[in-house]
Each structure stands twice: as C-alpha cells, then as structure tokens.
A tleap script that builds the chain and sets N, CA, C and O, in Angstrom:
source leaprc.protein.ff14SB
mol = sequence {
  NMET ARG MET MET LEU ARG ALA ARG LEU ASP
  THR HIE ALA SER ASN GLU VAL TYR LYS ARG
  GLY GLU LEU PRO LYS PHE VAL GLN GLU LEU
  MET ASP ARG THR LYS PRO GLU ALA ALA TYR
  PHE GLY PRO MET ASP GLY GLY ARG THR CYS
  THR LEU VAL PHE ASP LEU GLU ASP SER SER
  GLN ILE PRO ALA THR LEU GLU SER LEU LEU
  LEU GLU MET GLU ALA ASP VAL GLU LEU LEU
  PRO VAL MET ASN TYR GLU ASP LEU LYS LYS
  GLY LEU ALA GLY THR HIE LYS CGLY
}
set mol.1.N position { 89.797 91.580 112.251 }
set mol.1.CA position { 90.840 90.205 112.101 }
set mol.1.C position { 90.017 89.304 110.860 }
set mol.1.O position { 88.800 89.184 110.720 }
set mol.2.N position { 91.056 88.758 110.070 }
set mol.2.CA position { 90.344 88.217 108.595 }
set mol.2.C position { 89.619 87.627 108.920 }
set mol.2.O position { 89.860 87.341 110.093 }
set mol.3.N position { 88.088 86.860 108.336 }
set mol.3.CA position { 87.381 86.085 108.554 }
set mol.3.C position { 86.998 85.600 107.069 }
set mol.3.O position { 87.300 86.207 106.042 }
set mol.4.N position { 86.149 84.177 107.155 }
set mol.4.CA position { 86.159 83.313 105.713 }
set mol.4.C position { 84.421 83.329 106.188 }
set mol.4.O position { 84.108 83.120 107.360 }
set mol.5.N position { 83.764 83.503 105.507 }
set mol.5.CA position { 82.453 83.425 105.696 }
set mol.5.C position { 81.886 82.359 104.577 }
set mol.5.O position { 81.996 82.524 103.362 }
set mol.6.N position { 81.370 81.436 105.103 }
set mol.6.CA position { 80.901 79.989 103.930 }
set mol.6.C position { 79.495 79.881 104.281 }
set mol.6.O position { 79.148 79.388 105.354 }
set mol.7.N position { 78.303 80.520 103.035 }
set mol.7.CA position { 77.451 80.346 103.864 }
set mol.7.C position { 76.940 79.149 102.186 }
set mol.7.O position { 77.527 78.958 101.121 }
set mol.8.N position { 75.622 78.622 102.749 }
set mol.8.CA position { 75.551 77.393 101.850 }
set mol.8.C position { 73.913 77.779 101.709 }
set mol.8.O position { 73.211 77.131 102.485 }
set mol.9.N position { 73.037 78.941 100.649 }
set mol.9.CA position { 71.797 78.787 100.498 }
set mol.9.C position { 70.898 78.006 100.743 }
set mol.9.O position { 71.283 76.949 100.243 }
set mol.10.N position { 69.353 77.747 101.471 }
set mol.10.CA position { 68.936 77.058 101.443 }
set mol.10.C position { 68.195 77.364 99.885 }
set mol.10.O position { 68.048 78.399 99.236 }
set mol.11.N position { 67.778 75.788 99.619 }
set mol.11.CA position { 66.979 75.869 97.685 }
set mol.11.C position { 65.703 76.455 97.930 }
set mol.11.O position { 65.715 77.559 97.386 }
set mol.12.N position { 64.933 76.309 98.322 }
set mol.12.CA position { 63.779 76.868 98.102 }
set mol.12.C position { 63.970 78.420 98.841 }
set mol.12.O position { 63.305 79.314 98.316 }
set mol.13.N position { 64.484 78.648 99.544 }
set mol.13.CA position { 64.384 80.195 100.628 }
set mol.13.C position { 64.540 80.885 99.214 }
set mol.13.O position { 63.821 81.741 98.700 }
set mol.14.N position { 65.751 80.235 98.699 }
set mol.14.CA position { 66.411 81.310 97.532 }
set mol.14.C position { 66.017 80.880 96.396 }
set mol.14.O position { 66.734 81.058 95.411 }
set mol.15.N position { 64.725 80.187 96.292 }
set mol.15.CA position { 64.423 80.033 94.982 }
set mol.15.C position { 63.388 81.542 95.405 }
set mol.15.O position { 63.390 82.426 94.548 }
set mol.16.N position { 62.866 81.695 96.207 }
set mol.16.CA position { 61.780 82.669 96.473 }
set mol.16.C position { 62.118 84.025 95.832 }
set mol.16.O position { 61.786 84.902 95.034 }
set mol.17.N position { 62.897 83.640 96.624 }
set mol.17.CA position { 64.054 85.056 96.310 }
set mol.17.C position { 64.433 85.583 94.821 }
set mol.17.O position { 64.262 86.763 94.515 }
set mol.18.N position { 64.795 84.922 94.200 }
set mol.18.CA position { 65.229 84.817 93.096 }
set mol.18.C position { 64.365 84.897 91.824 }
set mol.18.O position { 64.680 85.074 90.648 }
set mol.19.N position { 62.709 84.637 92.666 }
set mol.19.CA position { 61.305 84.229 91.614 }
set mol.19.C position { 61.203 85.641 91.447 }
set mol.19.O position { 61.205 86.213 90.356 }
set mol.20.N position { 61.086 86.358 92.922 }
set mol.20.CA position { 61.079 88.102 93.828 }
set mol.20.C position { 62.051 88.181 92.562 }
set mol.20.O position { 61.247 88.757 91.829 }
set mol.21.N position { 63.010 88.051 91.887 }
set mol.21.CA position { 63.876 89.079 91.113 }
set mol.21.C position { 64.684 90.221 92.189 }
set mol.21.O position { 64.968 91.352 91.796 }
set mol.22.N position { 65.118 89.552 94.123 }
set mol.22.CA position { 65.741 90.517 94.318 }
set mol.22.C position { 67.248 89.762 94.666 }
set mol.22.O position { 68.177 90.430 95.118 }
set mol.23.N position { 67.345 88.637 94.463 }
set mol.23.CA position { 68.772 88.244 94.380 }
set mol.23.C position { 70.082 88.451 94.153 }
set mol.23.O position { 71.038 87.738 94.460 }
set mol.24.N position { 70.032 90.101 93.255 }
set mol.24.CA position { 71.304 90.783 92.356 }
set mol.24.C position { 70.967 91.919 94.108 }
set mol.24.O position { 71.927 92.371 94.733 }
set mol.25.N position { 69.692 92.125 94.505 }
set mol.25.CA position { 70.135 93.378 95.724 }
set mol.25.C position { 70.667 92.306 96.762 }
set mol.25.O position { 71.809 92.376 97.217 }
set mol.26.N position { 69.807 91.353 97.095 }
set mol.26.CA position { 70.403 90.155 98.757 }
set mol.26.C position { 71.549 90.373 98.381 }
set mol.26.O position { 72.039 91.380 98.893 }
set mol.27.N position { 72.411 89.639 97.436 }
set mol.27.CA position { 73.763 89.852 97.011 }
set mol.27.C position { 74.616 91.279 96.848 }
set mol.27.O position { 75.821 91.144 97.061 }
set mol.28.N position { 74.306 92.216 96.606 }
set mol.28.CA position { 75.244 93.345 96.509 }
set mol.28.C position { 74.809 94.477 97.811 }
set mol.28.O position { 75.465 95.517 97.848 }
set mol.29.N position { 73.672 94.263 98.903 }
set mol.29.CA position { 73.601 94.082 100.259 }
set mol.29.C position { 74.521 92.927 101.089 }
set mol.29.O position { 75.083 93.233 102.141 }
set mol.30.N position { 74.585 92.043 100.713 }
set mol.30.CA position { 75.737 91.137 101.131 }
set mol.30.C position { 77.028 91.658 101.027 }
set mol.30.O position { 77.809 91.768 101.972 }
set mol.31.N position { 77.281 92.027 99.689 }
set mol.31.CA position { 79.119 92.719 99.111 }
set mol.31.C position { 79.312 94.445 100.014 }
set mol.31.O position { 80.370 94.769 100.555 }
set mol.32.N position { 78.060 95.339 99.989 }
set mol.32.CA position { 78.295 96.272 100.904 }
set mol.32.C position { 78.722 96.391 102.361 }
set mol.32.O position { 79.645 97.118 102.725 }
set mol.33.N position { 77.840 95.472 103.337 }
set mol.33.CA position { 78.148 95.159 104.662 }
set mol.33.C position { 79.373 94.627 104.717 }
set mol.33.O position { 80.093 95.057 105.618 }
set mol.34.N position { 79.922 93.600 103.819 }
set mol.34.CA position { 80.979 92.715 104.462 }
set mol.34.C position { 82.258 93.263 103.588 }
set mol.34.O position { 83.351 92.891 104.015 }
set mol.35.N position { 82.266 94.126 102.380 }
set mol.35.CA position { 83.153 95.047 102.158 }
set mol.35.C position { 84.508 93.492 101.551 }
set mol.35.O position { 85.701 93.774 101.447 }
set mol.36.N position { 84.214 92.647 101.375 }
set mol.36.CA position { 84.932 91.580 101.402 }
set mol.36.C position { 85.889 91.928 100.014 }
set mol.36.O position { 85.617 92.570 99.000 }
set mol.37.N position { 87.699 90.878 100.635 }
set mol.37.CA position { 88.566 91.037 99.908 }
set mol.37.C position { 88.520 90.098 98.542 }
set mol.37.O position { 88.939 90.384 97.421 }
set mol.38.N position { 87.874 88.882 99.002 }
set mol.38.CA position { 87.483 87.998 97.890 }
set mol.38.C position { 85.909 87.781 98.265 }
set mol.38.O position { 85.357 87.913 99.357 }
set mol.39.N position { 85.466 87.473 97.226 }
set mol.39.CA position { 83.849 86.880 97.479 }
set mol.39.C position { 83.883 85.942 96.215 }
set mol.39.O position { 84.302 86.384 95.145 }
set mol.40.N position { 83.338 84.344 96.371 }
set mol.40.CA position { 82.891 83.187 94.902 }
set mol.40.C position { 81.431 83.010 95.598 }
set mol.40.O position { 80.916 83.254 96.689 }
set mol.41.N position { 80.992 82.349 94.134 }
set mol.41.CA position { 80.037 82.327 94.316 }
set mol.41.C position { 79.764 80.917 93.356 }
set mol.41.O position { 80.234 80.810 92.223 }
set mol.42.N position { 79.052 80.023 93.911 }
set mol.42.CA position { 79.069 78.808 93.186 }
set mol.42.C position { 77.941 77.656 93.752 }
set mol.42.O position { 77.133 77.910 94.646 }
set mol.43.N position { 78.048 76.329 93.048 }
set mol.43.CA position { 77.266 75.078 93.578 }
set mol.43.C position { 78.078 74.136 94.173 }
set mol.43.O position { 79.025 73.567 93.632 }
set mol.44.N position { 77.447 73.898 95.982 }
set mol.44.CA position { 78.103 73.001 97.123 }
set mol.44.C position { 77.125 72.596 97.806 }
set mol.44.O position { 76.337 73.297 98.441 }
set mol.45.N position { 77.140 71.176 97.678 }
set mol.45.CA position { 76.339 70.304 98.675 }
set mol.45.C position { 74.782 70.425 97.524 }
set mol.45.O position { 73.647 70.604 97.965 }
set mol.46.N position { 75.055 70.306 96.349 }
set mol.46.CA position { 73.684 70.689 96.075 }
set mol.46.C position { 73.019 71.947 95.979 }
set mol.46.O position { 71.875 71.880 95.530 }
set mol.47.N position { 73.462 73.124 96.299 }
set mol.47.CA position { 72.483 74.670 96.819 }
set mol.47.C position { 73.690 75.233 96.344 }
set mol.47.O position { 74.795 74.702 96.235 }
set mol.48.N position { 73.329 76.371 96.079 }
set mol.48.CA position { 73.954 77.976 95.880 }
set mol.48.C position { 74.550 78.296 97.184 }
set mol.48.O position { 73.962 78.226 98.263 }
set mol.49.N position { 75.839 78.674 96.980 }
set mol.49.CA position { 77.250 78.577 98.021 }
set mol.49.C position { 77.397 80.191 97.850 }
set mol.49.O position { 76.768 80.760 96.958 }
set mol.50.N position { 77.977 80.678 98.452 }
set mol.50.CA position { 78.842 82.057 98.392 }
set mol.50.C position { 80.021 82.288 99.729 }
set mol.50.O position { 79.692 82.435 100.906 }
set mol.51.N position { 81.296 82.278 99.259 }
set mol.51.CA position { 81.986 82.007 100.149 }
set mol.51.C position { 82.739 83.594 100.031 }
set mol.51.O position { 82.941 83.815 98.837 }
set mol.52.N position { 83.210 84.756 100.902 }
set mol.52.CA position { 83.449 85.599 101.135 }
set mol.52.C position { 85.057 85.536 102.171 }
set mol.52.O position { 85.223 84.586 102.936 }
set mol.53.N position { 86.181 86.715 102.040 }
set mol.53.CA position { 86.453 86.827 103.010 }
set mol.53.C position { 87.066 88.358 103.201 }
set mol.53.O position { 87.902 88.829 102.430 }
set mol.54.N position { 86.632 88.920 104.116 }
set mol.54.CA position { 86.318 90.061 104.761 }
set mol.54.C position { 87.508 90.311 105.771 }
set mol.54.O position { 88.587 89.722 105.838 }
set mol.55.N position { 87.019 91.331 106.526 }
set mol.55.CA position { 87.921 91.854 107.484 }
set mol.55.C position { 86.225 92.199 109.077 }
set mol.55.O position { 85.271 92.949 109.280 }
set mol.56.N position { 86.708 91.404 109.494 }
set mol.56.CA position { 85.491 91.724 110.952 }
set mol.56.C position { 86.408 92.647 111.501 }
set mol.56.O position { 87.548 92.685 111.038 }
set mol.57.N position { 86.058 93.435 112.469 }
set mol.57.CA position { 86.581 94.998 112.683 }
set mol.57.C position { 86.242 94.577 114.418 }
set mol.57.O position { 87.109 94.887 115.235 }
set mol.58.N position { 85.344 94.082 114.764 }
set mol.58.CA position { 84.464 94.053 116.325 }
set mol.58.C position { 83.708 92.373 115.828 }
set mol.58.O position { 83.521 92.138 114.635 }
set mol.59.N position { 83.384 91.459 116.789 }
set mol.59.CA position { 82.733 90.404 116.795 }
set mol.59.C position { 81.506 91.261 117.330 }
set mol.59.O position { 80.701 91.008 116.435 }
set mol.60.N position { 81.012 91.885 117.972 }
set mol.60.CA position { 80.014 92.759 118.242 }
set mol.60.C position { 79.373 92.929 116.209 }
set mol.60.O position { 78.287 93.507 116.235 }
set mol.61.N position { 79.666 92.687 115.156 }
set mol.61.CA position { 79.431 92.509 113.958 }
set mol.61.C position { 78.818 91.608 113.532 }
set mol.61.O position { 78.055 91.611 112.566 }
set mol.62.N position { 79.204 90.441 114.470 }
set mol.62.CA position { 78.436 89.178 113.875 }
set mol.62.C position { 77.094 89.251 113.066 }
set mol.62.O position { 76.844 88.950 111.899 }
set mol.63.N position { 76.230 89.807 114.185 }
set mol.63.CA position { 74.866 89.706 113.707 }
set mol.63.C position { 74.279 90.400 112.659 }
set mol.63.O position { 73.404 90.008 111.887 }
set mol.64.N position { 74.790 91.361 112.703 }
set mol.64.CA position { 74.619 92.283 111.589 }
set mol.64.C position { 74.626 91.333 109.811 }
set mol.64.O position { 73.863 91.280 108.846 }
set mol.65.N position { 76.321 90.568 110.293 }
set mol.65.CA position { 76.399 90.191 109.015 }
set mol.65.C position { 75.572 88.702 108.528 }
set mol.65.O position { 75.018 88.566 107.437 }
set mol.66.N position { 75.620 87.950 109.303 }
set mol.66.CA position { 74.917 87.274 109.430 }
set mol.66.C position { 73.069 86.917 109.333 }
set mol.66.O position { 72.357 86.144 108.692 }
set mol.67.N position { 72.964 87.477 109.879 }
set mol.67.CA position { 71.108 87.179 109.963 }
set mol.67.C position { 70.644 87.253 108.736 }
set mol.67.O position { 69.950 86.288 108.414 }
set mol.68.N position { 70.853 88.410 107.612 }
set mol.68.CA position { 69.938 88.149 106.045 }
set mol.68.C position { 70.697 86.864 105.842 }
set mol.68.O position { 70.279 86.074 106.689 }
set mol.69.N position { 71.172 86.578 105.462 }
set mol.69.CA position { 71.501 84.855 105.520 }
set mol.69.C position { 71.241 83.816 106.602 }
set mol.69.O position { 71.816 82.812 106.181 }
set mol.70.N position { 71.029 83.706 107.044 }
set mol.70.CA position { 70.035 83.009 108.092 }
set mol.70.C position { 68.328 83.340 107.972 }
set mol.70.O position { 67.572 82.441 107.604 }
set mol.71.N position { 67.899 84.469 108.257 }
set mol.71.CA position { 66.464 85.023 108.256 }
set mol.71.C position { 65.853 84.881 106.339 }
set mol.71.O position { 64.831 84.219 106.156 }
set mol.72.N position { 66.437 85.419 105.304 }
set mol.72.CA position { 66.449 84.862 104.575 }
set mol.72.C position { 66.257 84.058 103.542 }
set mol.72.O position { 65.402 83.636 102.764 }
set mol.73.N position { 67.630 83.993 103.892 }
set mol.73.CA position { 68.330 82.623 102.398 }
set mol.73.C position { 68.102 80.725 103.446 }
set mol.73.O position { 68.259 79.569 103.051 }
set mol.74.N position { 67.630 81.389 105.014 }
set mol.74.CA position { 67.629 80.096 105.947 }
set mol.74.C position { 69.216 79.346 105.480 }
set mol.74.O position { 69.301 78.157 105.174 }
set mol.75.N position { 70.208 80.147 105.500 }
set mol.75.CA position { 71.540 79.537 105.012 }
set mol.75.C position { 71.989 78.412 105.913 }
set mol.75.O position { 71.123 78.180 106.756 }
set mol.76.N position { 73.025 77.654 106.017 }
set mol.76.CA position { 74.254 77.089 106.993 }
set mol.76.C position { 75.425 78.150 106.471 }
set mol.76.O position { 75.847 78.410 105.344 }
set mol.77.N position { 75.751 78.631 107.761 }
set mol.77.CA position { 76.844 79.436 107.782 }
set mol.77.C position { 77.892 79.108 108.821 }
set mol.77.O position { 77.633 78.947 110.013 }
set mol.78.N position { 79.125 79.019 108.269 }
set mol.78.CA position { 79.990 79.312 108.251 }
set mol.78.C position { 81.350 80.212 108.502 }
set mol.78.O position { 81.994 80.687 107.567 }
set mol.79.N position { 81.640 80.353 109.653 }
set mol.79.CA position { 82.660 82.201 109.682 }
set mol.79.C position { 83.702 81.839 110.715 }
set mol.79.O position { 83.656 81.638 111.928 }
set mol.80.N position { 84.987 81.821 109.490 }
set mol.80.CA position { 86.210 80.836 110.593 }
set mol.80.C position { 87.044 82.550 109.966 }
set mol.80.O position { 86.947 83.526 109.222 }
set mol.81.N position { 87.864 81.818 111.032 }
set mol.81.CA position { 89.255 83.155 111.322 }
set mol.81.C position { 89.775 82.615 110.310 }
set mol.81.O position { 89.179 81.585 109.995 }
set mol.82.N position { 90.870 82.939 109.486 }
set mol.82.CA position { 91.692 83.210 108.574 }
set mol.82.C position { 92.853 84.034 108.377 }
set mol.82.O position { 92.912 85.223 108.691 }
set mol.83.N position { 94.092 83.136 107.665 }
set mol.83.CA position { 94.795 83.837 107.371 }
set mol.83.C position { 95.273 83.735 105.918 }
set mol.83.O position { 95.124 82.653 105.350 }
set mol.84.N position { 95.965 85.005 105.110 }
set mol.84.CA position { 96.874 84.676 104.140 }
set mol.84.C position { 98.227 84.429 104.137 }
set mol.84.O position { 98.881 84.170 105.147 }
set mol.85.N position { 98.729 84.518 102.828 }
set mol.85.CA position { 100.303 83.716 103.638 }
set mol.85.C position { 101.189 85.004 104.461 }
set mol.85.O position { 101.713 85.036 105.575 }
set mol.86.N position { 101.102 85.860 103.535 }
set mol.86.CA position { 101.497 86.917 105.346 }
set mol.86.C position { 101.607 86.740 106.127 }
set mol.86.O position { 102.567 86.591 106.882 }
set mol.87.N position { 100.495 86.696 106.185 }
set mol.87.CA position { 99.558 86.690 108.011 }
set mol.87.C position { 100.411 85.371 108.638 }
set mol.87.O position { 101.029 85.387 109.702 }
set mol.88.N position { 100.279 84.137 107.641 }
set mol.88.CA position { 101.281 83.025 108.110 }
set mol.88.C position { 102.854 83.086 107.926 }
set mol.88.O position { 103.712 82.568 108.640 }
set mol.89.N position { 102.960 83.615 107.139 }
set mol.89.CA position { 104.482 83.802 107.646 }
set mol.89.C position { 104.976 84.927 108.574 }
set mol.89.O position { 106.193 85.085 108.663 }
set mol.90.N position { 104.456 85.427 109.012 }
set mol.90.CA position { 104.620 86.234 110.181 }
set mol.90.C position { 104.444 85.224 111.263 }
set mol.90.O position { 105.206 84.885 112.168 }
set mol.91.N position { 103.176 84.806 110.920 }
set mol.91.CA position { 103.142 83.977 112.590 }
set mol.91.C position { 103.837 82.847 112.794 }
set mol.91.O position { 103.765 82.395 113.936 }
set mol.92.N position { 104.550 82.209 111.943 }
set mol.92.CA position { 105.601 81.158 111.909 }
set mol.92.C position { 106.976 81.887 112.117 }
set mol.92.O position { 107.792 81.069 112.541 }
set mol.93.N position { 107.514 83.128 111.969 }
set mol.93.CA position { 108.331 83.798 112.514 }
set mol.93.C position { 108.648 84.185 114.414 }
set mol.93.O position { 109.697 84.403 115.019 }
set mol.94.N position { 107.391 84.135 114.814 }
set mol.94.CA position { 107.277 84.374 115.669 }
set mol.94.C position { 107.024 83.031 116.661 }
set mol.94.O position { 106.767 83.135 117.860 }
set mol.95.N position { 107.083 82.395 116.302 }
set mol.95.CA position { 106.790 80.550 116.999 }
set mol.95.C position { 108.372 80.051 117.021 }
set mol.95.O position { 108.810 79.812 118.146 }
set mol.96.N position { 109.060 79.912 116.172 }
set mol.96.CA position { 110.378 79.090 115.855 }
set mol.96.C position { 110.996 79.446 116.768 }
set mol.96.O position { 111.341 80.626 116.834 }
set mol.97.N position { 111.317 78.573 117.716 }
set mol.97.CA position { 112.534 78.637 118.833 }
set mol.97.C position { 113.968 77.818 118.617 }
set mol.97.O position { 114.775 77.729 119.542 }
set mol.98.N position { 114.247 77.137 117.107 }
set mol.98.CA position { 115.332 76.561 116.694 }
set mol.98.C position { 116.488 77.007 116.470 }
set mol.98.O position { 117.376 76.251 116.074 }
savepdb mol mol.pdb
quit
C-alpha cells in the first residue's frame, strides 16, 4: 500500500546527529529502508522535516520503518495511506452508481 510518512525531527536530537556528522548516513539508511517513490526535505513547524511516499508491503514493517526516527531523532511522525491520481481514478470508477 502506498504510504506517506511525514516526520518532524526534534531540533535538539537532530542537531546532535548533525554535529556528529551522522545526518547523511541516517538519511541514506532511511532512504534504503523505505525506497521511496518521492522524498522531500525542508523546514516545517520550526524544525527539520522529511516527507516520503513509499510502498508498505505489510503492516509488520511499521516498527522497522519508524523506530530510528522515534529513537534517534525523537521525531513526531505521521504515517498515512495515500493514492496517486491513477489510484484515485481507479477507485472512483468502481464507486459510481449513477
């Protein structure tokens, strides 16, 4: 299932990771783990934020996907099922009764 992960990294925790020179490695591991079809990074709500769209094959992958964000970055995370336009068109075609 296509999912959107939005994580707002805690400023203090992510600063510590940055100062140790480990932020590029952390981001690369997150990218390797999720293999996103889209990835965006920027400031939001006063802190570092990443937004990834990726395929979650099974709900059992949720802990492995989120734990490093929660533990290392003390991030506030949202994980939402999403559709692209093609998915939406397919879904709407199956619901029209008129």
